[in-house]
Amino acid sequence: KKRLKKGIFKKTLMPDTSSARMYVQNLQDTLSQIRLLPTPANENFHSVLNLYDGKVSYISFKNGTFISTIIQDSEMYAMQRFLFESQWRSAIDLQAQG
């Protein structure tokens, strides 16, 4: 809610699953854009990568356990940003498809 109130735009990559497709179709957040990545059916991710303000944040959550790390390093941020943007360009954009 704070992000929306401040007008901060967010890009999200998610595995292409039926639940992710449903989430995108029901999205009401006009400041978020989500694209889907083809992912093998046996891949289950229980983690999140966030990039913001020159920082890289990793959050892992599985079986009720949360672990997080924030790295503030311009080189790691630049590398992760490059990898994200590379994946972003090749990901499925359901929002553009209507």
JSON list of C-alpha atoms in Angstrom, two decimals:
[
{"chain": "A", "resi": 1, "resn": "LYS", "atom": "CA", "xyz": [0.00, 0.00, 0.00]},
{"chain": "A", "resi": 2, "resn": "LYS", "atom": "CA", "xyz": [2.88, 2.36, 0.80]},
{"chain": "A", "resi": 3, "resn": "ARG", "atom": "CA", "xyz": [4.47, 1.74, -2.62]},
{"chain": "A", "resi": 4, "resn": "LEU", "atom": "CA", "xyz": [1.21, 2.56, -4.39]},
{"chain": "A", "resi": 5, "resn": "LYS", "atom": "CA", "xyz": [0.64, 5.65, -2.30]},
{"chain": "A", "resi": 6, "resn": "LYS", "atom": "CA", "xyz": [4.14, 6.89, -3.21]},
{"chain": "A", "resi": 7, "resn": "GLY", "atom": "CA", "xyz": [3.55, 6.11, -6.91]},
{"chain": "A", "resi": 8, "resn": "ILE", "atom": "CA", "xyz": [6.43, 3.63, -7.17]},
{"chain": "A", "resi": 9, "resn": "PHE", "atom": "CA", "xyz": [6.31, 1.40, -10.27]},
{"chain": "A", "resi": 10, "resn": "LYS", "atom": "CA", "xyz": [7.25, -2.29, -9.91]},
{"chain": "A", "resi": 11, "resn": "LYS", "atom": "CA", "xyz": [8.21, -4.99, -12.41]},
{"chain": "A", "resi": 12, "resn": "THR", "atom": "CA", "xyz": [7.77, -8.63, -11.40]},
{"chain": "A", "resi": 13, "resn": "LEU", "atom": "CA", "xyz": [8.87, -11.87, -13.02]},
{"chain": "A", "resi": 14, "resn": "MET", "atom": "CA", "xyz": [6.96, -14.98, -11.98]},
{"chain": "A", "resi": 15, "resn": "PRO", "atom": "CA", "xyz": [7.09, -18.63, -13.03]},
{"chain": "A", "resi": 16, "resn": "ASP", "atom": "CA", "xyz": [4.42, -19.38, -15.64]},
{"chain": "A", "resi": 17, "resn": "THR", "atom": "CA", "xyz": [1.92, -21.34, -13.57]},
{"chain": "A", "resi": 18, "resn": "SER", "atom": "CA", "xyz": [-1.87, -21.41, -13.56]},
{"chain": "A", "resi": 19, "resn": "SER", "atom": "CA", "xyz": [-1.95, -19.55, -10.22]},
{"chain": "A", "resi": 20, "resn": "ALA", "atom": "CA", "xyz": [0.43, -16.86, -11.57]},
{"chain": "A", "resi": 21, "resn": "ARG", "atom": "CA", "xyz": [-1.76, -16.43, -14.68]},
{"chain": "A", "resi": 22, "resn": "MET", "atom": "CA", "xyz": [-4.84, -16.04, -12.47]},
{"chain": "A", "resi": 23, "resn": "TYR", "atom": "CA", "xyz": [-3.01, -13.50, -10.30]},
{"chain": "A", "resi": 24, "resn": "VAL", "atom": "CA", "xyz": [-2.05, -11.43, -13.36]},
{"chain": "A", "resi": 25, "resn": "GLN", "atom": "CA", "xyz": [-5.60, -11.52, -14.74]},
{"chain": "A", "resi": 26, "resn": "ASN", "atom": "CA", "xyz": [-7.01, -10.27, -11.42]},
{"chain": "A", "resi": 27, "resn": "LEU", "atom": "CA", "xyz": [-4.32, -7.63, -10.83]},
{"chain": "A", "resi": 28, "resn": "GLN", "atom": "CA", "xyz": [-5.77, -4.23, -9.95]},
{"chain": "A", "resi": 29, "resn": "ASP", "atom": "CA", "xyz": [-2.41, -2.54, -9.28]},
{"chain": "A", "resi": 30, "resn": "THR", "atom": "CA", "xyz": [-1.79, -0.15, -12.18]},
{"chain": "A", "resi": 31, "resn": "LEU", "atom": "CA", "xyz": [1.76, 0.54, -10.96]},
{"chain": "A", "resi": 32, "resn": "SER", "atom": "CA", "xyz": [2.84, -3.08, -11.39]},
{"chain": "A", "resi": 33, "resn": "GLN", "atom": "CA", "xyz": [3.76, -4.96, -14.51]},
{"chain": "A", "resi": 34, "resn": "ILE", "atom": "CA", "xyz": [4.15, -8.73, -14.35]},
{"chain": "A", "resi": 35, "resn": "ARG", "atom": "CA", "xyz": [5.66, -11.07, -16.91]},
{"chain": "A", "resi": 36, "resn": "LEU", "atom": "CA", "xyz": [5.84, -14.84, -16.79]},
{"chain": "A", "resi": 37, "resn": "LEU", "atom": "CA", "xyz": [8.85, -17.08, -17.34]},
{"chain": "A", "resi": 38, "resn": "PRO", "atom": "CA", "xyz": [8.48, -20.56, -18.76]},
{"chain": "A", "resi": 39, "resn": "THR", "atom": "CA", "xyz": [9.57, -22.82, -15.92]},
{"chain": "A", "resi": 40, "resn": "PRO", "atom": "CA", "xyz": [9.91, -26.61, -15.78]},
{"chain": "A", "resi": 41, "resn": "ALA", "atom": "CA", "xyz": [6.95, -28.14, -13.95]},
{"chain": "A", "resi": 42, "resn": "ASN", "atom": "CA", "xyz": [9.22, -29.64, -11.27]},
{"chain": "A", "resi": 43, "resn": "GLU", "atom": "CA", "xyz": [10.77, -26.28, -10.35]},
{"chain": "A", "resi": 44, "resn": "ASN", "atom": "CA", "xyz": [9.33, -24.78, -7.17]},
{"chain": "A", "resi": 45, "resn": "PHE", "atom": "CA", "xyz": [10.78, -21.50, -6.00]},
{"chain": "A", "resi": 46, "resn": "HIS", "atom": "CA", "xyz": [10.35, -20.43, -2.43]},
{"chain": "A", "resi": 47, "resn": "SER", "atom": "CA", "xyz": [12.36, -17.26, -2.72]},
{"chain": "A", "resi": 48, "resn": "VAL", "atom": "CA", "xyz": [12.18, -13.69, -3.96]},
{"chain": "A", "resi": 49, "resn": "LEU", "atom": "CA", "xyz": [14.77, -11.34, -5.43]},
{"chain": "A", "resi": 50, "resn": "ASN", "atom": "CA", "xyz": [14.18, -7.60, -5.12]},
{"chain": "A", "resi": 51, "resn": "LEU", "atom": "CA", "xyz": [16.23, -4.84, -6.74]},
{"chain": "A", "resi": 52, "resn": "TYR", "atom": "CA", "xyz": [15.86, -1.31, -5.40]},
{"chain": "A", "resi": 53, "resn": "ASP", "atom": "CA", "xyz": [17.95, 1.75, -4.54]},
{"chain": "A", "resi": 54, "resn": "GLY", "atom": "CA", "xyz": [21.19, 0.04, -5.59]},
{"chain": "A", "resi": 55, "resn": "LYS", "atom": "CA", "xyz": [20.46, -2.92, -3.31]},
{"chain": "A", "resi": 56, "resn": "VAL", "atom": "CA", "xyz": [19.85, -6.62, -3.93]},
{"chain": "A", "resi": 57, "resn": "SER", "atom": "CA", "xyz": [17.48, -8.32, -1.50]},
{"chain": "A", "resi": 58, "resn": "TYR", "atom": "CA", "xyz": [17.02, -12.08, -1.29]},
{"chain": "A", "resi": 59, "resn": "ILE", "atom": "CA", "xyz": [14.16, -13.54, 0.73]},
{"chain": "A", "resi": 60, "resn": "SER", "atom": "CA", "xyz": [13.71, -17.27, 1.16]},
{"chain": "A", "resi": 61, "resn": "PHE", "atom": "CA", "xyz": [10.57, -18.76, 2.67]},
{"chain": "A", "resi": 62, "resn": "LYS", "atom": "CA", "xyz": [9.82, -22.42, 3.00]},
{"chain": "A", "resi": 63, "resn": "ASN", "atom": "CA", "xyz": [8.07, -24.43, 5.69]},
{"chain": "A", "resi": 64, "resn": "GLY", "atom": "CA", "xyz": [7.40, -21.29, 7.72]},
{"chain": "A", "resi": 65, "resn": "THR", "atom": "CA", "xyz": [11.06, -20.25, 7.86]},
{"chain": "A", "resi": 66, "resn": "PHE", "atom": "CA", "xyz": [12.07, -16.85, 6.49]},
{"chain": "A", "resi": 67, "resn": "ILE", "atom": "CA", "xyz": [15.66, -15.92, 5.71]},
{"chain": "A", "resi": 68, "resn": "SER", "atom": "CA", "xyz": [16.61, -12.61, 4.15]},
{"chain": "A", "resi": 69, "resn": "THR", "atom": "CA", "xyz": [19.77, -10.86, 3.04]},
{"chain": "A", "resi": 70, "resn": "ILE", "atom": "CA", "xyz": [20.28, -7.36, 1.68]},
{"chain": "A", "resi": 71, "resn": "ILE", "atom": "CA", "xyz": [23.43, -6.58, -0.27]},
{"chain": "A", "resi": 72, "resn": "GLN", "atom": "CA", "xyz": [24.32, -2.98, -1.00]},
{"chain": "A", "resi": 73, "resn": "ASP", "atom": "CA", "xyz": [26.96, -3.20, -3.72]},
{"chain": "A", "resi": 74, "resn": "SER", "atom": "CA", "xyz": [26.78, -1.36, -7.03]},
{"chain": "A", "resi": 75, "resn": "GLU", "atom": "CA", "xyz": [28.47, -4.17, -8.99]},
{"chain": "A", "resi": 76, "resn": "MET", "atom": "CA", "xyz": [26.15, -6.91, -7.69]},
{"chain": "A", "resi": 77, "resn": "TYR", "atom": "CA", "xyz": [23.16, -4.64, -8.23]},
{"chain": "A", "resi": 78, "resn": "ALA", "atom": "CA", "xyz": [24.25, -3.93, -11.83]},
{"chain": "A", "resi": 79, "resn": "MET", "atom": "CA", "xyz": [24.75, -7.64, -12.57]},
{"chain": "A", "resi": 80, "resn": "GLN", "atom": "CA", "xyz": [21.39, -8.67, -11.10]},
{"chain": "A", "resi": 81, "resn": "ARG", "atom": "CA", "xyz": [19.65, -5.77, -12.90]},
{"chain": "A", "resi": 82, "resn": "PHE", "atom": "CA", "xyz": [21.18, -6.89, -16.20]},
{"chain": "A", "resi": 83, "resn": "LEU", "atom": "CA", "xyz": [20.06, -10.50, -15.63]},
{"chain": "A", "resi": 84, "resn": "PHE", "atom": "CA", "xyz": [16.55, -9.35, -14.65]},
{"chain": "A", "resi": 85, "resn": "GLU", "atom": "CA", "xyz": [16.19, -7.11, -17.71]},
{"chain": "A", "resi": 86, "resn": "SER", "atom": "CA", "xyz": [17.45, -9.91, -19.99]},
{"chain": "A", "resi": 87, "resn": "GLN", "atom": "CA", "xyz": [14.79, -12.26, -18.64]},
{"chain": "A", "resi": 88, "resn": "TRP", "atom": "CA", "xyz": [12.17, -9.48, -18.74]},
{"chain": "A", "resi": 89, "resn": "ARG", "atom": "CA", "xyz": [12.61, -8.97, -22.50]},
{"chain": "A", "resi": 90, "resn": "SER", "atom": "CA", "xyz": [11.99, -12.66, -23.22]},
{"chain": "A", "resi": 91, "resn": "ALA", "atom": "CA", "xyz": [9.17, -13.24, -20.71]},
{"chain": "A", "resi": 92, "resn": "ILE", "atom": "CA", "xyz": [5.46, -13.63, -21.54]},
{"chain": "A", "resi": 93, "resn": "ASP", "atom": "CA", "xyz": [3.52, -10.37, -21.17]},
{"chain": "A", "resi": 94, "resn": "LEU", "atom": "CA", "xyz": [-0.09, -11.35, -20.47]},
{"chain": "A", "resi": 95, "resn": "GLN", "atom": "CA", "xyz": [-1.07, -7.77, -19.70]},
{"chain": "A", "resi": 96, "resn": "ALA", "atom": "CA", "xyz": [-0.15, -6.68, -23.23]},
{"chain": "A", "resi": 97, "resn": "GLN", "atom": "CA", "xyz": [-2.09, -9.60, -24.67]},
{"chain": "A", "resi": 98, "resn": "GLY", "atom": "CA", "xyz": [-5.26, -8.42, -22.93]}
]
